[in-house]
């Protein structure tokens, strides 16, 4: 994403050239594609394989335009503008050709929209509507494939795949995981995980960015919806909900609220009406995470432990590390993620408080994330004696449940989280955005180390959409060098610097998804740069609006230590709130 | 057919020596896969994975390449691959008869392998020996001006 | 050692499938049995083309060619000719009067031939660099090294040489673009991924005269500033690969390739990369992807290879036949070259005669020759006295020529005017006993099999086209299918990503127009007018 801004700046200094778009003379920067030129001029060109932030592919042949003097139509996404170029974007020839390619794609597509996860948010469906396709003229064999349910997070339904490759390029270019690629050729081409094995056996880190990139229902999350309904229904079960920091700024979108609308109160009210017994907040355990991780950092600094310390909140990043950077395992904080800390605390501390057998408690999380489904099923994540977090819903699944129950989030009153695991600070709120964990940690580490009150709480250098952010913060006479990376390609860059010794950091925050959790693979579709920015903005507004903005000031957390955990990083805290990792094959 | 334990250390060593041969080359993936398939007739998964690790190439890419090319196989095939040219120059000189003779003689259809694991029958694009059409290729050797009689004669060379 | 007699046995991909290796072995055994091993040297040679049936044995200095030789005849040739000095008259194919072994230049039995590219093929032992050197081999490279790169590019530009791979782009311009492109590292790539059905010229050039291509690559390297060349060659061509490997080794040993060639300070190495069975890799950017170890999917153009090619470096990609023209152009000058062929398409073209034709094989003739001369004179006419239905020029992706176009000059400029194309120079003759639906289906199946799958129109379009043709060929077609085929054909042509998908419908579109009644007969009357297709096997319908 940093690249995109960089490119824009570069273009501004470039020469302008004159082209003719549908007869209108316009000036556009040299070097842009015809598609980009059209976008700049407000001319809509339909696309499928083109995707913001990825290299252009030119394969779907939907964005075709007519260029004077060329007998063949050109794919606008891969055709650079030339001086004097005369382009027609909606001639009969163009419209017919686009529609024919769409019909060809549809001729190899199930056409059972009602049964599809993306019914209503499918780009193929939208185009068929916009192009007025009423009949498919090229009927023939349709490829059939088994659904791949092997992954705990991502479901693959290759029959719905149109081979646009957006998932492949996302996995390769944005995440550098390369878990999937094209296999076979011609009509037999399909997208395959490593070595033709099921996705669950591959290096896939479950980040779900491919789902956000997929224009159809070929990729979706593995649903926990039915299990959650069953739990709610079951009178024997006490069902506790936790909502991640990023949900409150995106859950409104499926209900027609603009991206970046803060819906905390409405969200709580809506889920309460769904039938959960308690509505708690992952922000509570985010504050708890800061106490544990901050303490770990201070101890490592004081005792000469392994540095840099790298955050561990993002389960996609954790699996990525286990596959590709197991040599840096000891640098990664042993703290569990807020989701898992919540589960462990809920099924011990809170269950005891209520006098409930943890076996009878179901902890459900709503996360902007698909990797959380994988995380909660990890063997290490049962400190309470049973699985600490039972089910993890994405924002999309949660919204669908509300809709099934006929709950319109917009119309909800504002209600408060339940006590005590619903109390949180602004520091926890910013966990949802890239740089947030770092900022929250710095606020607490500074005060805990120096004993002084921090005057300026906003650490602007770690905020924003830049791919890798660096800052040096003076804490108690020590120059603390920090780095923040979001998306795994950026993480890789920082980690390679660490490996080679090129950069000396003390503390690094890594989030697997671009923009941080607000851009997670479980978020509403579309999750694009614009929506990410709006959600980030909202996250900082939530922080600003709260009376308490430092994790160590959270009264509920203080009470938890006092009543139950004892010391941060103490024996009990270690047992419940910390974990270990395992090296995996780098396939 | 002999069963090979692909995870055996000595097989990996053999793969390593193939990789060693191309170590100095830029982007040697395809070369390495070709040699492995020459040696073992196909690309067993453990070997593809081993190559991916050694060459530091994603295994999804290795699989993508392995499945793209007609001459690379990812599933076990016969000891000898019979490739019948079905392109026009052979087609108009009786390639279909060649194919039906082979099907009859081997008792299999195209894409199949004989039960004894000896032959796999495949249809292929132009072999570039149109001067002696109709033609076929068995492993590395090309045979032309094929008649049912000549096909039977050629097959005996492999029995 | 002095031999009184040199015997060349054709060991080409045309002759080997016909038992040439066994013939050579028998020859060696018989010569030894006759006690002539010290007197007679047995060598290998490449193909002489359609002019001489395979396999042949050429005897020097007698200048006698036996062809086609059967294994049972070897004993007679040795006993009668080699031992007793009495040539076996009934086995002689032709006899030349001109003396000398390597100075010998055959006057082709077919006067229309003009051998530039094939100047050495069939005359020299390709496995022996001495033979090539004796015929002015590497002299052009030596001369080039005393010129400036600009001068070399100038000569090639002046010659008007057009790329022989099919597209006909001026070779000199390609070199100039690459020369001018910024960058220290540049590459020469020889495209020997000859996959166009019916084409095997590059194979026989590489088998018969591999050094001419190596020399040309070094010249190109010097001209554009590249020190490494790659030959990307089909895996289907083991003989060519073997000959190339030997040739590279010999050239390296003699300092004609490698470091500091001729003491000029110029380094040039040649490497071989093998294809793995993918026609699309003949497309130059797909070829680059394949050399880089990936799936052979074509790249977005621009940038073109002279700007950004192999590993993103400026790259010249030339076809084998194009390169084989370079040394003679350097030695004889551009004007000599321009005197051959037509003003806009100078030089010769190697054609491969395939299908239902009497003389199969390759032939090199000046550009602008007519199809009539090629098919009826050089090719000896349609096989078995049948009528001519069509000639597919340049393979399935080229053009479809009907008998009324026999007098059109064959060159890059003229054929497009007839919706046809010269392409690679493949000529597939199809006689009138063949069903057009069956033939069209064959062409379209080829493209379906070879599509890389990257773009929608090629991946799914080819599939739908083949499905419709399959339906028509078993009598299940509808008249609307013909409109759908036309629409899809035009659609694939104008919207596919690369040349493969754009060219795939060429034969379909032409045949739908030329042979409309045959398609309709399959659909309406449920019968095949030739009776040769799946529709009504056995119940042959007589026409004419």
JSON list of N, CA and C in Angstrom, two decimals, chain A residues 39-93:
[
{"chain": "A", "resi": 39, "resn": "UNK", "atom": "N", "xyz": [-10.39, 5.59, -14.94]},
{"chain": "A", "resi": 39, "resn": "UNK", "atom": "CA", "xyz": [-10.78, 5.80, -13.55]},
{"chain": "A", "resi": 39, "resn": "UNK", "atom": "C", "xyz": [-10.54, 7.25, -13.14]},
{"chain": "A", "resi": 40, "resn": "UNK", "atom": "N", "xyz": [-9.40, 7.80, -13.58]},
{"chain": "A", "resi": 40, "resn": "UNK", "atom": "CA", "xyz": [-9.10, 9.19, -13.25]},
{"chain": "A", "resi": 40, "resn": "UNK", "atom": "C", "xyz": [-10.13, 10.14, -13.84]},
{"chain": "A", "resi": 41, "resn": "UNK", "atom": "N", "xyz": [-10.65, 9.76, -15.00]},
{"chain": "A", "resi": 41, "resn": "UNK", "atom": "CA", "xyz": [-11.61, 10.62, -15.68]},
{"chain": "A", "resi": 41, "resn": "UNK", "atom": "C", "xyz": [-13.05, 10.28, -15.31]},
{"chain": "A", "resi": 42, "resn": "UNK", "atom": "N", "xyz": [-13.20, 9.37, -14.35]},
{"chain": "A", "resi": 42, "resn": "UNK", "atom": "CA", "xyz": [-14.55, 9.03, -13.90]},
{"chain": "A", "resi": 42, "resn": "UNK", "atom": "C", "xyz": [-15.32, 8.14, -14.87]},
{"chain": "A", "resi": 43, "resn": "UNK", "atom": "N", "xyz": [-14.60, 7.48, -15.77]},
{"chain": "A", "resi": 43, "resn": "UNK", "atom": "CA", "xyz": [-15.29, 6.56, -16.69]},
{"chain": "A", "resi": 43, "resn": "UNK", "atom": "C", "xyz": [-15.19, 5.16, -16.13]},
{"chain": "A", "resi": 44, "resn": "UNK", "atom": "N", "xyz": [-16.35, 4.54, -15.96]},
{"chain": "A", "resi": 44, "resn": "UNK", "atom": "CA", "xyz": [-16.38, 3.20, -15.36]},
{"chain": "A", "resi": 44, "resn": "UNK", "atom": "C", "xyz": [-16.05, 2.14, -16.40]},
{"chain": "A", "resi": 45, "resn": "UNK", "atom": "N", "xyz": [-15.10, 1.28, -16.08]},
{"chain": "A", "resi": 45, "resn": "UNK", "atom": "CA", "xyz": [-14.79, 0.13, -16.91]},
{"chain": "A", "resi": 45, "resn": "UNK", "atom": "C", "xyz": [-15.01, -1.10, -16.03]},
{"chain": "A", "resi": 46, "resn": "UNK", "atom": "N", "xyz": [-15.85, -2.04, -16.45]},
{"chain": "A", "resi": 46, "resn": "UNK", "atom": "CA", "xyz": [-16.03, -3.23, -15.62]},
{"chain": "A", "resi": 46, "resn": "UNK", "atom": "C", "xyz": [-14.77, -4.07, -15.61]},
{"chain": "A", "resi": 47, "resn": "UNK", "atom": "N", "xyz": [-14.49, -4.70, -14.48]},
{"chain": "A", "resi": 47, "resn": "UNK", "atom": "CA", "xyz": [-13.27, -5.53, -14.37]},
{"chain": "A", "resi": 47, "resn": "UNK", "atom": "C", "xyz": [-13.61, -6.79, -13.59]},
{"chain": "A", "resi": 48, "resn": "UNK", "atom": "N", "xyz": [-12.76, -7.79, -13.74]},
{"chain": "A", "resi": 48, "resn": "UNK", "atom": "CA", "xyz": [-12.84, -8.98, -12.87]},
{"chain": "A", "resi": 48, "resn": "UNK", "atom": "C", "xyz": [-11.47, -9.37, -12.32]},
{"chain": "A", "resi": 49, "resn": "UNK", "atom": "N", "xyz": [-10.49, -9.56, -13.22]},
{"chain": "A", "resi": 49, "resn": "UNK", "atom": "CA", "xyz": [-9.21, -10.03, -12.70]},
{"chain": "A", "resi": 49, "resn": "UNK", "atom": "C", "xyz": [-8.34, -8.89, -12.16]},
{"chain": "A", "resi": 50, "resn": "UNK", "atom": "N", "xyz": [-8.73, -7.67, -12.49]},
{"chain": "A", "resi": 50, "resn": "UNK", "atom": "CA", "xyz": [-8.01, -6.51, -11.95]},
{"chain": "A", "resi": 50, "resn": "UNK", "atom": "C", "xyz": [-8.38, -6.34, -10.48]},
{"chain": "A", "resi": 51, "resn": "UNK", "atom": "N", "xyz": [-7.39, -6.06, -9.64]},
{"chain": "A", "resi": 51, "resn": "UNK", "atom": "CA", "xyz": [-7.69, -5.83, -8.22]},
{"chain": "A", "resi": 51, "resn": "UNK", "atom": "C", "xyz": [-6.69, -4.83, -7.66]},
{"chain": "A", "resi": 52, "resn": "UNK", "atom": "N", "xyz": [-7.25, -3.86, -7.01]},
{"chain": "A", "resi": 52, "resn": "UNK", "atom": "CA", "xyz": [-6.46, -2.79, -6.40]},
{"chain": "A", "resi": 52, "resn": "UNK", "atom": "C", "xyz": [-5.25, -3.33, -5.63]},
{"chain": "A", "resi": 53, "resn": "UNK", "atom": "N", "xyz": [-4.08, -2.80, -5.90]},
{"chain": "A", "resi": 53, "resn": "UNK", "atom": "CA", "xyz": [-2.91, -3.19, -5.13]},
{"chain": "A", "resi": 53, "resn": "UNK", "atom": "C", "xyz": [-2.17, -4.41, -5.66]},
{"chain": "A", "resi": 54, "resn": "UNK", "atom": "N", "xyz": [-2.76, -5.10, -6.66]},
{"chain": "A", "resi": 54, "resn": "UNK", "atom": "CA", "xyz": [-2.08, -6.28, -7.22]},
{"chain": "A", "resi": 54, "resn": "UNK", "atom": "C", "xyz": [-1.57, -5.96, -8.62]},
{"chain": "A", "resi": 55, "resn": "UNK", "atom": "N", "xyz": [-0.56, -6.73, -9.06]},
{"chain": "A", "resi": 55, "resn": "UNK", "atom": "CA", "xyz": [-0.10, -6.56, -10.42]},
{"chain": "A", "resi": 55, "resn": "UNK", "atom": "C", "xyz": [-1.22, -6.94, -11.38]},
{"chain": "A", "resi": 56, "resn": "UNK", "atom": "N", "xyz": [-1.34, -6.22, -12.51]},
{"chain": "A", "resi": 56, "resn": "UNK", "atom": "CA", "xyz": [-2.42, -6.55, -13.44]},
{"chain": "A", "resi": 56, "resn": "UNK", "atom": "C", "xyz": [-2.15, -7.88, -14.13]},
{"chain": "A", "resi": 57, "resn": "UNK", "atom": "N", "xyz": [-3.21, -8.61, -14.50]},
{"chain": "A", "resi": 57, "resn": "UNK", "atom": "CA", "xyz": [-3.07, -9.95, -15.03]},
{"chain": "A", "resi": 57, "resn": "UNK", "atom": "C", "xyz": [-3.54, -10.01, -16.49]},
{"chain": "A", "resi": 58, "resn": "UNK", "atom": "N", "xyz": [-4.64, -9.33, -16.78]},
{"chain": "A", "resi": 58, "resn": "UNK", "atom": "CA", "xyz": [-5.08, -9.25, -18.18]},
{"chain": "A", "resi": 58, "resn": "UNK", "atom": "C", "xyz": [-5.76, -10.51, -18.70]},
{"chain": "A", "resi": 59, "resn": "UNK", "atom": "N", "xyz": [-6.20, -11.37, -17.80]},
{"chain": "A", "resi": 59, "resn": "UNK", "atom": "CA", "xyz": [-6.71, -12.67, -18.25]},
{"chain": "A", "resi": 59, "resn": "UNK", "atom": "C", "xyz": [-8.21, -12.76, -18.46]},
{"chain": "A", "resi": 60, "resn": "UNK", "atom": "N", "xyz": [-8.99, -11.98, -17.69]},
{"chain": "A", "resi": 60, "resn": "UNK", "atom": "CA", "xyz": [-10.45, -12.21, -17.75]},
{"chain": "A", "resi": 60, "resn": "UNK", "atom": "C", "xyz": [-11.06, -11.63, -19.02]},
{"chain": "A", "resi": 61, "resn": "UNK", "atom": "N", "xyz": [-10.44, -10.62, -19.57]},
{"chain": "A", "resi": 61, "resn": "UNK", "atom": "CA", "xyz": [-10.89, -9.97, -20.81]},
{"chain": "A", "resi": 61, "resn": "UNK", "atom": "C", "xyz": [-12.27, -9.34, -20.64]},
{"chain": "A", "resi": 62, "resn": "UNK", "atom": "N", "xyz": [-12.54, -8.78, -19.47]},
{"chain": "A", "resi": 62, "resn": "UNK", "atom": "CA", "xyz": [-13.79, -8.07, -19.25]},
{"chain": "A", "resi": 62, "resn": "UNK", "atom": "C", "xyz": [-13.58, -6.57, -19.47]},
{"chain": "A", "resi": 63, "resn": "UNK", "atom": "N", "xyz": [-12.41, -6.08, -19.13]},
{"chain": "A", "resi": 63, "resn": "UNK", "atom": "CA", "xyz": [-12.17, -4.63, -19.20]},
{"chain": "A", "resi": 63, "resn": "UNK", "atom": "C", "xyz": [-11.76, -4.19, -20.61]},
{"chain": "A", "resi": 64, "resn": "UNK", "atom": "N", "xyz": [-12.25, -4.90, -21.62]},
{"chain": "A", "resi": 64, "resn": "UNK", "atom": "CA", "xyz": [-11.86, -4.60, -22.99]},
{"chain": "A", "resi": 64, "resn": "UNK", "atom": "C", "xyz": [-12.31, -3.22, -23.43]},
{"chain": "A", "resi": 65, "resn": "UNK", "atom": "N", "xyz": [-11.48, -2.58, -24.23]},
{"chain": "A", "resi": 65, "resn": "UNK", "atom": "CA", "xyz": [-11.84, -1.31, -24.87]},
{"chain": "A", "resi": 65, "resn": "UNK", "atom": "C", "xyz": [-11.39, -1.36, -26.33]},
{"chain": "A", "resi": 66, "resn": "UNK", "atom": "N", "xyz": [-11.92, -0.45, -27.13]},
{"chain": "A", "resi": 66, "resn": "UNK", "atom": "CA", "xyz": [-11.56, -0.40, -28.54]},
{"chain": "A", "resi": 66, "resn": "UNK", "atom": "C", "xyz": [-10.56, 0.74, -28.73]},
{"chain": "A", "resi": 67, "resn": "UNK", "atom": "N", "xyz": [-9.46, 0.44, -29.38]},
{"chain": "A", "resi": 67, "resn": "UNK", "atom": "CA", "xyz": [-8.46, 1.48, -29.62]},
{"chain": "A", "resi": 67, "resn": "UNK", "atom": "C", "xyz": [-8.34, 1.69, -31.12]},
{"chain": "A", "resi": 68, "resn": "UNK", "atom": "N", "xyz": [-8.52, 2.92, -31.53]},
{"chain": "A", "resi": 68, "resn": "UNK", "atom": "CA", "xyz": [-8.53, 3.21, -32.97]},
{"chain": "A", "resi": 68, "resn": "UNK", "atom": "C", "xyz": [-7.23, 2.74, -33.62]},
{"chain": "A", "resi": 69, "resn": "UNK", "atom": "N", "xyz": [-7.37, 2.06, -34.73]},
{"chain": "A", "resi": 69, "resn": "UNK", "atom": "CA", "xyz": [-6.20, 1.59, -35.46]},
{"chain": "A", "resi": 69, "resn": "UNK", "atom": "C", "xyz": [-5.78, 0.19, -35.07]},
{"chain": "A", "resi": 70, "resn": "UNK", "atom": "N", "xyz": [-6.40, -0.38, -34.06]},
{"chain": "A", "resi": 70, "resn": "UNK", "atom": "CA", "xyz": [-6.07, -1.75, -33.68]},
{"chain": "A", "resi": 70, "resn": "UNK", "atom": "C", "xyz": [-7.25, -2.66, -33.97]},
{"chain": "A", "resi": 71, "resn": "UNK", "atom": "N", "xyz": [-7.01, -3.73, -34.75]},
{"chain": "A", "resi": 71, "resn": "UNK", "atom": "CA", "xyz": [-8.13, -4.61, -35.09]},
{"chain": "A", "resi": 71, "resn": "UNK", "atom": "C", "xyz": [-8.67, -5.35, -33.87]},
{"chain": "A", "resi": 72, "resn": "UNK", "atom": "N", "xyz": [-7.80, -5.67, -32.92]},
{"chain": "A", "resi": 72, "resn": "UNK", "atom": "CA", "xyz": [-8.23, -6.42, -31.75]},
{"chain": "A", "resi": 72, "resn": "UNK", "atom": "C", "xyz": [-8.57, -5.48, -30.60]},
{"chain": "A", "resi": 73, "resn": "UNK", "atom": "N", "xyz": [-9.45, -5.94, -29.74]},
{"chain": "A", "resi": 73, "resn": "UNK", "atom": "CA", "xyz": [-9.78, -5.16, -28.56]},
{"chain": "A", "resi": 73, "resn": "UNK", "atom": "C", "xyz": [-8.65, -5.29, -27.54]},
{"chain": "A", "resi": 74, "resn": "UNK", "atom": "N", "xyz": [-8.48, -4.28, -26.72]},
{"chain": "A", "resi": 74, "resn": "UNK", "atom": "CA", "xyz": [-7.38, -4.29, -25.75]},
{"chain": "A", "resi": 74, "resn": "UNK", "atom": "C", "xyz": [-7.93, -4.40, -24.34]},
{"chain": "A", "resi": 75, "resn": "UNK", "atom": "N", "xyz": [-7.24, -5.17, -23.51]},
{"chain": "A", "resi": 75, "resn": "UNK", "atom": "CA", "xyz": [-7.59, -5.21, -22.10]},
{"chain": "A", "resi": 75, "resn": "UNK", "atom": "C", "xyz": [-7.03, -3.95, -21.46]},
{"chain": "A", "resi": 76, "resn": "UNK", "atom": "N", "xyz": [-7.92, -3.08, -20.97]},
{"chain": "A", "resi": 76, "resn": "UNK", "atom": "CA", "xyz": [-7.47, -1.76, -20.54]},
{"chain": "A", "resi": 76, "resn": "UNK", "atom": "C", "xyz": [-6.54, -1.83, -19.33]},
{"chain": "A", "resi": 77, "resn": "UNK", "atom": "N", "xyz": [-6.64, -2.91, -18.54]},
{"chain": "A", "resi": 77, "resn": "UNK", "atom": "CA", "xyz": [-5.81, -2.97, -17.32]},
{"chain": "A", "resi": 77, "resn": "UNK", "atom": "C", "xyz": [-4.33, -3.18, -17.64]},
{"chain": "A", "resi": 78, "resn": "UNK", "atom": "N", "xyz": [-4.03, -3.72, -18.82]},
{"chain": "A", "resi": 78, "resn": "UNK", "atom": "CA", "xyz": [-2.62, -3.99, -19.14]},
{"chain": "A", "resi": 78, "resn": "UNK", "atom": "C", "xyz": [-2.16, -3.21, -20.37]},
{"chain": "A", "resi": 79, "resn": "UNK", "atom": "N", "xyz": [-2.96, -2.24, -20.80]},
{"chain": "A", "resi": 79, "resn": "UNK", "atom": "CA", "xyz": [-2.57, -1.45, -21.96]},
{"chain": "A", "resi": 79, "resn": "UNK", "atom": "C", "xyz": [-2.16, -0.05, -21.51]},
{"chain": "A", "resi": 80, "resn": "UNK", "atom": "N", "xyz": [-0.90, 0.30, -21.69]},
{"chain": "A", "resi": 80, "resn": "UNK", "atom": "CA", "xyz": [-0.50, 1.65, -21.30]},
{"chain": "A", "resi": 80, "resn": "UNK", "atom": "C", "xyz": [-1.02, 2.70, -22.28]},
{"chain": "A", "resi": 81, "resn": "UNK", "atom": "N", "xyz": [-1.30, 3.89, -21.78]},
{"chain": "A", "resi": 81, "resn": "UNK", "atom": "CA", "xyz": [-1.76, 4.96, -22.67]},
{"chain": "A", "resi": 81, "resn": "UNK", "atom": "C", "xyz": [-0.60, 5.41, -23.56]},
{"chain": "A", "resi": 82, "resn": "UNK", "atom": "N", "xyz": [-0.96, 5.84, -24.77]},
{"chain": "A", "resi": 82, "resn": "UNK", "atom": "CA", "xyz": [0.02, 6.41, -25.69]},
{"chain": "A", "resi": 82, "resn": "UNK", "atom": "C", "xyz": [-0.49, 7.76, -26.15]},
{"chain": "A", "resi": 83, "resn": "UNK", "atom": "N", "xyz": [0.42, 8.64, -26.47]},
{"chain": "A", "resi": 83, "resn": "UNK", "atom": "CA", "xyz": [0.05, 9.97, -26.95]},
{"chain": "A", "resi": 83, "resn": "UNK", "atom": "C", "xyz": [-0.92, 9.84, -28.14]},
{"chain": "A", "resi": 84, "resn": "UNK", "atom": "N", "xyz": [-2.02, 10.56, -28.05]},
{"chain": "A", "resi": 84, "resn": "UNK", "atom": "CA", "xyz": [-2.96, 10.60, -29.16]},
{"chain": "A", "resi": 84, "resn": "UNK", "atom": "C", "xyz": [-3.89, 9.40, -29.27]},
{"chain": "A", "resi": 85, "resn": "UNK", "atom": "N", "xyz": [-3.79, 8.48, -28.32]},
{"chain": "A", "resi": 85, "resn": "UNK", "atom": "CA", "xyz": [-4.61, 7.26, -28.36]},
{"chain": "A", "resi": 85, "resn": "UNK", "atom": "C", "xyz": [-6.10, 7.63, -28.34]},
{"chain": "A", "resi": 86, "resn": "UNK", "atom": "N", "xyz": [-6.83, 6.98, -29.25]},
{"chain": "A", "resi": 86, "resn": "UNK", "atom": "CA", "xyz": [-8.29, 7.21, -29.27]},
{"chain": "A", "resi": 86, "resn": "UNK", "atom": "C", "xyz": [-8.98, 5.94, -28.78]},
{"chain": "A", "resi": 87, "resn": "UNK", "atom": "N", "xyz": [-9.68, 6.09, -27.66]},
{"chain": "A", "resi": 87, "resn": "UNK", "atom": "CA", "xyz": [-10.23, 4.92, -26.97]},
{"chain": "A", "resi": 87, "resn": "UNK", "atom": "C", "xyz": [-11.76, 5.01, -26.91]},
{"chain": "A", "resi": 88, "resn": "UNK", "atom": "N", "xyz": [-12.41, 3.91, -27.27]},
{"chain": "A", "resi": 88, "resn": "UNK", "atom": "CA", "xyz": [-13.87, 3.84, -27.10]},
{"chain": "A", "resi": 88, "resn": "UNK", "atom": "C", "xyz": [-14.16, 2.80, -26.03]},
{"chain": "A", "resi": 89, "resn": "UNK", "atom": "N", "xyz": [-14.94, 3.23, -25.04]},
{"chain": "A", "resi": 89, "resn": "UNK", "atom": "CA", "xyz": [-15.12, 2.35, -23.89]},
{"chain": "A", "resi": 89, "resn": "UNK", "atom": "C", "xyz": [-16.46, 1.62, -23.88]},
{"chain": "A", "resi": 90, "resn": "UNK", "atom": "N", "xyz": [-17.41, 2.07, -24.69]},
{"chain": "A", "resi": 90, "resn": "UNK", "atom": "CA", "xyz": [-18.72, 1.40, -24.64]},
{"chain": "A", "resi": 90, "resn": "UNK", "atom": "C", "xyz": [-19.31, 1.20, -26.02]},
{"chain": "A", "resi": 91, "resn": "UNK", "atom": "N", "xyz": [-18.49, 1.06, -27.04]},
{"chain": "A", "resi": 91, "resn": "UNK", "atom": "CA", "xyz": [-19.03, 0.81, -28.38]},
{"chain": "A", "resi": 91, "resn": "UNK", "atom": "C", "xyz": [-19.73, -0.55, -28.39]},
{"chain": "A", "resi": 92, "resn": "UNK", "atom": "N", "xyz": [-20.52, -0.77, -29.43]},
{"chain": "A", "resi": 92, "resn": "UNK", "atom": "CA", "xyz": [-21.24, -2.03, -29.55]},
{"chain": "A", "resi": 92, "resn": "UNK", "atom": "C", "xyz": [-20.27, -3.20, -29.53]},
{"chain": "A", "resi": 93, "resn": "UNK", "atom": "N", "xyz": [-19.18, -3.03, -30.26]},
{"chain": "A", "resi": 93, "resn": "UNK", "atom": "CA", "xyz": [-18.17, -4.09, -30.33]},
{"chain": "A", "resi": 93, "resn": "UNK", "atom": "C", "xyz": [-17.64, -4.43, -28.93]}
]
